[in-house]
Coordinates of C-alpha atoms (C1' of nucleotides) in Angstrom, one line a residue:
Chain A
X1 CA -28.2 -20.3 51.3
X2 CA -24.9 -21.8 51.4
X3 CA -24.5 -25.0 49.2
X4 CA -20.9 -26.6 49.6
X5 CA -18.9 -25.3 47.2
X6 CA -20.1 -21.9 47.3
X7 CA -16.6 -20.3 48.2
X8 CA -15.1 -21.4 45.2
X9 CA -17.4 -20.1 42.7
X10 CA -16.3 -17.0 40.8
X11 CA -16.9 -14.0 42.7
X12 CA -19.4 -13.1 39.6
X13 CA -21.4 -16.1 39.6
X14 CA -21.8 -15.7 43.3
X15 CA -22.8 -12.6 42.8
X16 CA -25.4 -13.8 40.4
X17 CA -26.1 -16.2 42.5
X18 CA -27.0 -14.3 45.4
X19 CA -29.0 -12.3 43.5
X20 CA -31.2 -15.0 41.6
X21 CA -32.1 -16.0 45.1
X22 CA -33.2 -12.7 46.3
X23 CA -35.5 -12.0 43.2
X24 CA -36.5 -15.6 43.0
X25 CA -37.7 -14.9 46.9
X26 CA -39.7 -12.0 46.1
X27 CA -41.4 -13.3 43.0
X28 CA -41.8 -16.7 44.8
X29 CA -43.4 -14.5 47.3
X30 CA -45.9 -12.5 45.3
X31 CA -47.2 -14.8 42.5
X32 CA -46.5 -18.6 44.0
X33 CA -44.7 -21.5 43.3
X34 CA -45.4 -21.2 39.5
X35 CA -43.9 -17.7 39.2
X36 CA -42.3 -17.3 35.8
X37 CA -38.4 -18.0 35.6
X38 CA -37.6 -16.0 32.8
X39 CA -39.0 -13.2 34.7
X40 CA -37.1 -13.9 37.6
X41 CA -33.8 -13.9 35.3
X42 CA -34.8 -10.6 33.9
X43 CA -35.2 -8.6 37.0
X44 CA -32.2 -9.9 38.6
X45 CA -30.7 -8.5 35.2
X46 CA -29.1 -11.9 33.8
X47 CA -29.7 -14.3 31.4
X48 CA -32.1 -17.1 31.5
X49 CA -29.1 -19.6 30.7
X50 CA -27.3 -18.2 34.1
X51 CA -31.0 -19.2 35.7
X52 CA -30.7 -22.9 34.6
X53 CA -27.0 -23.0 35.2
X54 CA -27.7 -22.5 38.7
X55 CA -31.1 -24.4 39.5
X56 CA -31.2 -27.0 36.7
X57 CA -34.6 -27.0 37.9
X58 CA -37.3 -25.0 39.6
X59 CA -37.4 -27.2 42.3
X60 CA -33.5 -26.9 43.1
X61 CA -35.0 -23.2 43.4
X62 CA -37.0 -23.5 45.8
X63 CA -34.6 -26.2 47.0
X64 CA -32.3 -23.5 47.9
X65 CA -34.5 -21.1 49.2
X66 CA -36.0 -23.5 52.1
X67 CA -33.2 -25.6 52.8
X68 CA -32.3 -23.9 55.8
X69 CA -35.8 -23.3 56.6
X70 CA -36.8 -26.5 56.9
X71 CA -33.6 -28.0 58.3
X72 CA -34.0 -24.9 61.1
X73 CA -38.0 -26.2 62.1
X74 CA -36.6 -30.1 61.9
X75 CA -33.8 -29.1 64.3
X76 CA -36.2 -27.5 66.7
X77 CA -38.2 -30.3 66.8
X78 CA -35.2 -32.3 67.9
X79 CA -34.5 -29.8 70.3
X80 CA -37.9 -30.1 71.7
X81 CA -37.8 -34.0 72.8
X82 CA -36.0 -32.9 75.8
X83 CA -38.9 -30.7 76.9
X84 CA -40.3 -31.1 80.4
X85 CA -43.9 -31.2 78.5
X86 CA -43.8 -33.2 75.6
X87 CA -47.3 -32.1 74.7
X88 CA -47.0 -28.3 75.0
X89 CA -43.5 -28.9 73.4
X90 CA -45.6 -30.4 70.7
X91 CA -48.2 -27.6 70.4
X92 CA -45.6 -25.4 70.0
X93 CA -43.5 -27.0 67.2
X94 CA -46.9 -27.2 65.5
X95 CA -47.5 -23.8 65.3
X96 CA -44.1 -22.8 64.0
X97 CA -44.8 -25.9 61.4
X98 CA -47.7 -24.4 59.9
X99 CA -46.7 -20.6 60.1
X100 CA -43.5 -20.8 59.0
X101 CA -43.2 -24.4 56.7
X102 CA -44.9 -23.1 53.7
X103 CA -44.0 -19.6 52.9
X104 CA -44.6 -19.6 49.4
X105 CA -48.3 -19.9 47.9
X106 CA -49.1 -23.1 46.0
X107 CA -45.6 -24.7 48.1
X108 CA -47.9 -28.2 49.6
X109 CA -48.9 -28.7 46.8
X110 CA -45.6 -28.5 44.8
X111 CA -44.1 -30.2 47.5
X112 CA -46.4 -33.2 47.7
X113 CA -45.9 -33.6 44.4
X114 CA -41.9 -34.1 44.2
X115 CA -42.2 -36.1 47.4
X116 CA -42.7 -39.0 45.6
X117 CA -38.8 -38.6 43.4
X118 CA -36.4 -40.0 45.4
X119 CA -33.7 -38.5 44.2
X120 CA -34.7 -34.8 44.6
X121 CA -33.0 -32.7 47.0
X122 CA -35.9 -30.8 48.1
X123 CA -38.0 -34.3 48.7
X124 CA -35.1 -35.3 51.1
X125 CA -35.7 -32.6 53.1
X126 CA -39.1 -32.7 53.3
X127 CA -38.7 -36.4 54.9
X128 CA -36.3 -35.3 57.2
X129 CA -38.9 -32.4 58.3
X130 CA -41.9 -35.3 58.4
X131 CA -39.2 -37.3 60.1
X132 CA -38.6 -34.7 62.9
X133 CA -42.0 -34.1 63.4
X134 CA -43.4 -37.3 63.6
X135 CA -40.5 -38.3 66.5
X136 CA -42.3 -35.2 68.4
X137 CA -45.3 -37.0 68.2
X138 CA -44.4 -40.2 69.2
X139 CA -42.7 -38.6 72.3
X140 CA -45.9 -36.9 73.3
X141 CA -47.7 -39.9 72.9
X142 CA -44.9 -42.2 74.7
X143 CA -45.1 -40.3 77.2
X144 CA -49.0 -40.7 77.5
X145 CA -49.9 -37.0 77.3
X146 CA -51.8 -37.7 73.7
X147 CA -53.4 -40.7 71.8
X148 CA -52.0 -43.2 71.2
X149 CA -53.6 -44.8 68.4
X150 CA -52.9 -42.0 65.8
X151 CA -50.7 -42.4 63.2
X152 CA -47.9 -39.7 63.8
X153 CA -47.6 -39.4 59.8
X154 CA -51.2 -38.7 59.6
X155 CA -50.8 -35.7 62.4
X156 CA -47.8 -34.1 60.3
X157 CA -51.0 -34.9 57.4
X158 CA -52.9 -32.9 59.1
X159 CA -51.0 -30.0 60.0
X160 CA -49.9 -29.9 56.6
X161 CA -53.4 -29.7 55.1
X162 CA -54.1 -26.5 58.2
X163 CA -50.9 -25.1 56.8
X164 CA -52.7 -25.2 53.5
X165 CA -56.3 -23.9 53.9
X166 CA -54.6 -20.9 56.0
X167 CA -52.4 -20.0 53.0
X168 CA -55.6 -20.1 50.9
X169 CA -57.2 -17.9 52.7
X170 CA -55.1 -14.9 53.8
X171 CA -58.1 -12.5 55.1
X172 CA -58.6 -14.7 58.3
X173 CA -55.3 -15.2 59.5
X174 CA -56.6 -16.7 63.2
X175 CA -58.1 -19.5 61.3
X176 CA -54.8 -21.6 61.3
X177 CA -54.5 -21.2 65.1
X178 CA -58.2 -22.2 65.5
X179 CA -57.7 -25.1 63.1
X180 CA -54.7 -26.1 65.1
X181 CA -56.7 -26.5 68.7
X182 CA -59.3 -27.9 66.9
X183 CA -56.8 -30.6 65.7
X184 CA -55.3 -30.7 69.3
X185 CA -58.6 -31.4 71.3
X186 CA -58.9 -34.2 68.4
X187 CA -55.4 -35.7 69.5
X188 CA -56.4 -35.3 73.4
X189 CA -59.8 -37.2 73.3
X190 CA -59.3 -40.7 75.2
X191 CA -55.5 -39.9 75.6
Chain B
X1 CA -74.9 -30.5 32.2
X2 CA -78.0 -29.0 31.5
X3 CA -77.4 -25.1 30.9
X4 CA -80.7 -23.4 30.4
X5 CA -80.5 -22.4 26.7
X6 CA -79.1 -25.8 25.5
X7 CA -82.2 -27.5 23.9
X8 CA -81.8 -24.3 21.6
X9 CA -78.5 -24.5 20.6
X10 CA -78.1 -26.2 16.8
X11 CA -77.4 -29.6 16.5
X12 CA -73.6 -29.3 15.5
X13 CA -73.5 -26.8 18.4
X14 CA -74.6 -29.0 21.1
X15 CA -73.0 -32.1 19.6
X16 CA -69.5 -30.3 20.0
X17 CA -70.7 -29.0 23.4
X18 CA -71.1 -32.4 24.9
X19 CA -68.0 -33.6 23.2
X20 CA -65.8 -31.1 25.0
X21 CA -67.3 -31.5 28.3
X22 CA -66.3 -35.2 27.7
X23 CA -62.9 -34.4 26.4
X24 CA -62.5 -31.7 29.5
X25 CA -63.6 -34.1 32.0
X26 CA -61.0 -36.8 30.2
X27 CA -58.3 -34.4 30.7
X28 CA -59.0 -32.8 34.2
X29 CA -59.1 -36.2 35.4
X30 CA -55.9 -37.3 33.9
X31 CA -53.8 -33.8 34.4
X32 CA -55.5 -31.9 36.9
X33 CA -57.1 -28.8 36.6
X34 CA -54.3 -27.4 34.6
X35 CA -54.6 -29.4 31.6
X36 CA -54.6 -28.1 28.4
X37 CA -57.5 -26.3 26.6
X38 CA -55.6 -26.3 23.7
X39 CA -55.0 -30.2 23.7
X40 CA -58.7 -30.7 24.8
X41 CA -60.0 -28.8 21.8
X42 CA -57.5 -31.0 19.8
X43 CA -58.5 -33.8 21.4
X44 CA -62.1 -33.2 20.5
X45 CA -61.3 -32.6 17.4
X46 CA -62.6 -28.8 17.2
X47 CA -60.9 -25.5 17.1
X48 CA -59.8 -23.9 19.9
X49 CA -62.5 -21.0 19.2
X50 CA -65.1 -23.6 19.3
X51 CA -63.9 -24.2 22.7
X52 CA -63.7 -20.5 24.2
X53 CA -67.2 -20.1 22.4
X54 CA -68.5 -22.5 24.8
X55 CA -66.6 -21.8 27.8
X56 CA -64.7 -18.7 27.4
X57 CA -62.8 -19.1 30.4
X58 CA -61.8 -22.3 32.3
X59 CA -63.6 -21.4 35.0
X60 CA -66.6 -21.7 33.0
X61 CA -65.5 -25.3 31.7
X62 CA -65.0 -26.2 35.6
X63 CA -68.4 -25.0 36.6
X64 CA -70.2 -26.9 33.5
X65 CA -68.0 -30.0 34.6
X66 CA -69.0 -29.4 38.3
X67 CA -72.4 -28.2 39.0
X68 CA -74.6 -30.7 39.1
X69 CA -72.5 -32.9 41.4
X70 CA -72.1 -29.8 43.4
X71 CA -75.5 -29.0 43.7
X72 CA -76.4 -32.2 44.2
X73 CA -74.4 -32.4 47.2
X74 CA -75.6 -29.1 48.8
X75 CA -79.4 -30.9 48.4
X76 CA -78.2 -34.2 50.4
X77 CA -77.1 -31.5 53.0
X78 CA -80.6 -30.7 52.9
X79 CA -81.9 -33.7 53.1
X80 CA -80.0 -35.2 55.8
X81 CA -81.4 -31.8 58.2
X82 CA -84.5 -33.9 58.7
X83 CA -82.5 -36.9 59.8
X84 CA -83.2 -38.4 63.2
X85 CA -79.8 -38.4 64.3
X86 CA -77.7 -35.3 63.2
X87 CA -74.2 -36.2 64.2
X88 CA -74.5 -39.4 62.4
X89 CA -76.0 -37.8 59.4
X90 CA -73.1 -34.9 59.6
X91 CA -70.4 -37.7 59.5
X92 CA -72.0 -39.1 56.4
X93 CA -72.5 -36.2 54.4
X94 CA -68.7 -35.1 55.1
X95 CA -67.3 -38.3 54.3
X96 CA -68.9 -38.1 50.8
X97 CA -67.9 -34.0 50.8
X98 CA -64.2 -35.2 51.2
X99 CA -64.8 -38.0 48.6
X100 CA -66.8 -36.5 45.5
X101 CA -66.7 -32.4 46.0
X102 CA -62.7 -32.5 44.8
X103 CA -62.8 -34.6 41.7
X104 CA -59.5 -33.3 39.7
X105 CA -56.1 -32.8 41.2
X106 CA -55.5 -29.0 41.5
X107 CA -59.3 -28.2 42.1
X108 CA -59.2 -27.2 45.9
X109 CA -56.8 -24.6 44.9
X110 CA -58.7 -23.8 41.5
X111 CA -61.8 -23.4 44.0
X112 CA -59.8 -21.6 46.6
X113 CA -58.9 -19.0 44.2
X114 CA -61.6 -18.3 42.3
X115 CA -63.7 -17.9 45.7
X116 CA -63.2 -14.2 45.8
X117 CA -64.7 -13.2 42.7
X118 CA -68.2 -12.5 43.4
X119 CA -69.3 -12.5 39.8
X120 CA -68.1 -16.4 38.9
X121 CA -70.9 -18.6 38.3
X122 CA -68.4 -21.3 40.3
X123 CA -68.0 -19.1 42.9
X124 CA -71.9 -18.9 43.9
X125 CA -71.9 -22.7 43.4
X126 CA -69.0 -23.5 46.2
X127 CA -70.5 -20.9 48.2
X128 CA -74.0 -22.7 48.7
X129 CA -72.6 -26.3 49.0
X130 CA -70.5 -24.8 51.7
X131 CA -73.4 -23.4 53.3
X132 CA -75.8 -26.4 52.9
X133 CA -72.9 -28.0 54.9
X134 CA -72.8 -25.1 57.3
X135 CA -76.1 -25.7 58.2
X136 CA -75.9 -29.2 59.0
X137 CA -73.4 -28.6 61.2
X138 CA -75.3 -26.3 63.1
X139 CA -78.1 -28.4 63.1
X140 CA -75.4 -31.0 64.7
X141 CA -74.9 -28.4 67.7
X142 CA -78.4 -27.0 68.0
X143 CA -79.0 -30.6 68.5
X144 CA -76.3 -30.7 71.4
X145 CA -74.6 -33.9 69.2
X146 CA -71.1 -31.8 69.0
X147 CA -69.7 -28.8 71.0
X148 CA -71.2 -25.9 69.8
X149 CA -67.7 -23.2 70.5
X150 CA -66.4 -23.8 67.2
X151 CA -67.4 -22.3 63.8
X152 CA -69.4 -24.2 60.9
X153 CA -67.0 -22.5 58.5
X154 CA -64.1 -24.2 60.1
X155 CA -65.1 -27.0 59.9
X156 CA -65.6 -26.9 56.4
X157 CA -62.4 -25.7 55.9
X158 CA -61.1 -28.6 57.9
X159 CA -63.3 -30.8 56.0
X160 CA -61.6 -29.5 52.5
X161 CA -58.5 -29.8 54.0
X162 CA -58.8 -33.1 54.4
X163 CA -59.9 -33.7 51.1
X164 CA -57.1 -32.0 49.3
X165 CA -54.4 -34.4 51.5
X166 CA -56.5 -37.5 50.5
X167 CA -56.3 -36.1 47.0
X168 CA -52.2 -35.7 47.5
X169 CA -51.6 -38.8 48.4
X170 CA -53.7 -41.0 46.3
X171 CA -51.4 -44.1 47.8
X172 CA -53.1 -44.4 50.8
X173 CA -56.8 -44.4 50.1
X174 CA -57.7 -44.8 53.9
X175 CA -55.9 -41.8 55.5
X176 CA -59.1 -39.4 54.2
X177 CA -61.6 -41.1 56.5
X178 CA -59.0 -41.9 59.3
X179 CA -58.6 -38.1 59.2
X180 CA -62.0 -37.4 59.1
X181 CA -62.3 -39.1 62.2
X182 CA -60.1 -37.6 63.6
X183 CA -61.7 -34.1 62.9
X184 CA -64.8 -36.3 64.3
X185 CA -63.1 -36.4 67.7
X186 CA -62.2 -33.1 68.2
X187 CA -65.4 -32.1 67.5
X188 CA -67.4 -34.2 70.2
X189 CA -64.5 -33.1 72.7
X190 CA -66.9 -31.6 75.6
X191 CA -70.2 -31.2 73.4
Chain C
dA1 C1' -15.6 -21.0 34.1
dC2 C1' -19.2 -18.6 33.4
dC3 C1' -22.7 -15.8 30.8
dT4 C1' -25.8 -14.8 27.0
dG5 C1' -29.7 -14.9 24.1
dA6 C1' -31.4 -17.0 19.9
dA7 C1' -34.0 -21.1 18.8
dC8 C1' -37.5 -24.5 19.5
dA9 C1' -41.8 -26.3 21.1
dC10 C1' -45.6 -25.2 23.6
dC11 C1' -49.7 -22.7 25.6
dG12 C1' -53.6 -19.0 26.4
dT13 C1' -56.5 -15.9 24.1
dT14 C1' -58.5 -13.1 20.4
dC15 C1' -60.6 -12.1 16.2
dA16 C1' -61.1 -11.8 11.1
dA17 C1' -62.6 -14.8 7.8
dG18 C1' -65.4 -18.4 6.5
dT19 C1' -70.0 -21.7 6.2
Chain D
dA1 C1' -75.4 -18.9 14.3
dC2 C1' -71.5 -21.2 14.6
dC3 C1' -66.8 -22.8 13.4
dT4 C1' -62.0 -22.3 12.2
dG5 C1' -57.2 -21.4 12.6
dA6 C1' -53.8 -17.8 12.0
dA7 C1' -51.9 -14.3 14.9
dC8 C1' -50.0 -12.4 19.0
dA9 C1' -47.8 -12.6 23.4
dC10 C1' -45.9 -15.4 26.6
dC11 C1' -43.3 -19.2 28.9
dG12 C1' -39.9 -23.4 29.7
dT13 C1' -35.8 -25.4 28.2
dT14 C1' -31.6 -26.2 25.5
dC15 C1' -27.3 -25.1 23.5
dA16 C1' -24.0 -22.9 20.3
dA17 C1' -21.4 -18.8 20.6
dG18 C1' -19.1 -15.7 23.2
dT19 C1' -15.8 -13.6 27.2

DNA sequence: ACCTGAACACCGTTCAAGT
DNA sequence: ACCTGAACACCGTTCAAGT
């Protein structure tokens, strides 16, 4: 929400700012990732020009709306390696993953597909995310309390892809959870 | 490939028929299941009415594209409930669910979304390849093979999850079946 | 420094006119 | 019976003109 040089822009195009988000948020929120941008420009009353000044991009949208999101979950899962049980600590983080990772619909997929640009802003956080995560894993696993021979990237796969079906299909909202054991007695089998 | 009124459609008729399924399936493999009806009309060199004649929604150019494979797979479901040994023939059938049900990138999500509306043709199709599979995985807990406290629809879910990462990531062709083996072992957990 | 909106290229969908 | 393409409404993106 608060990109460095925030302070100094006009107290207008904060304003503006500030507001693109909010709409941006609430459109993002009722028709997906592919909502329309000169829609979101007209309800927040400006110009589609003041739109692109500000996110040259959609993804530098959505950049800004989940940057401290995502950074907040990654941080967590740092917090979380000094747990007393690495694999409860694990379970939890999990959870919060796939409730809270992916707010928007049509978000994984959007995301998996700038993950591959380098350069993007929102990719980079993404990877730190994956990067968090995957150090949760490996702790839980160092620490003997889950398989071993599981590649901690394809875990954070695999949450992802829970994350996923459960936003597809919003009239059974315990699936994720049930997915999410079913994933865990997976990772306990022959710890 | 074969809808019931084609052998009486006129020669021109069918001839352009075929050549947009072709074109279509050119595209959707190329661009996902958002390509372009206008480009694959252009591409096939018709109109675009020509093409809405035909198929007057994409939905209805997926499910010409899609339902033989589809249906085709549901009967293997079949087949394989008369196999000696049903966790074995589960494992098989998924692995070629997570490999051939999700041809273009996009269609999960396509599918997802068009699951709710009773009246689609494509709809009805998903809906009895996923309860061909259904089957067999209750024939794989009658039989006492894997634990019998989690729900066939679940595990198709988990199953199209794992297709939809595999699709994501085409760079690493192995991580489908690595994660389908994983889903394997959380499943036999205390059977 | 920032905002605006017209301009351009594109797409989905329909339908009157053709053969 | 079937095909065509113009017509309409929409969107993404850029950029010259404004304040």
């Amino acid at each position: 929400m608060s990109p460095p040089g925030l302070r100094r822009m006009r107290a207008d195009a904060r304003r503006n700012y500030e507001s693109l988000l909010a709409t941006a948020h609430a459109m993002f929120s009722e028709h997906g990732t592919d909502a329309s941008l000169e829609e979101i420009a007209r309800r927040a009353g400006l110009g589609i020009g003041t739109l692109y000044r500000h996110f040259p991009t959609r993804e530098a949208l959505l950049e800004a709306l989940l940057h401290d999101r995502m950074e907040g979950l990654a941080a967590e899962a740092g917090a979380l390696l000094a747990d007393p049980s690495p694999r409860a600590a694990l379970w939890r983080w999990l959870t919060a993953f796939t409730e809270r990772a992916f707010i928007y619909r049509g978000l994984p997929a959007s995301v998996m597909a700038t993950l591959r640009d380098e350069t993007s802003e929102l990719a980079a956080c993404c990877h730190r995310l994956n990067t968090a995560g995957a150090a949760l894993i490996r702790h839980a696993q160092d620490a003997g309390e889950i398989r071993a021979d599981v590649a901690p990237a394809d875990v954070m796969a695999m949450a992802g892809a829970i994350a996923w079906v459960g936003e597809q299909t919003p009239d059974d909202p315990e699936r994720r959870s049930r997915l999410l054991t079913l994933l865990a007695d997976g990772l306990t089998t022959g710890a």
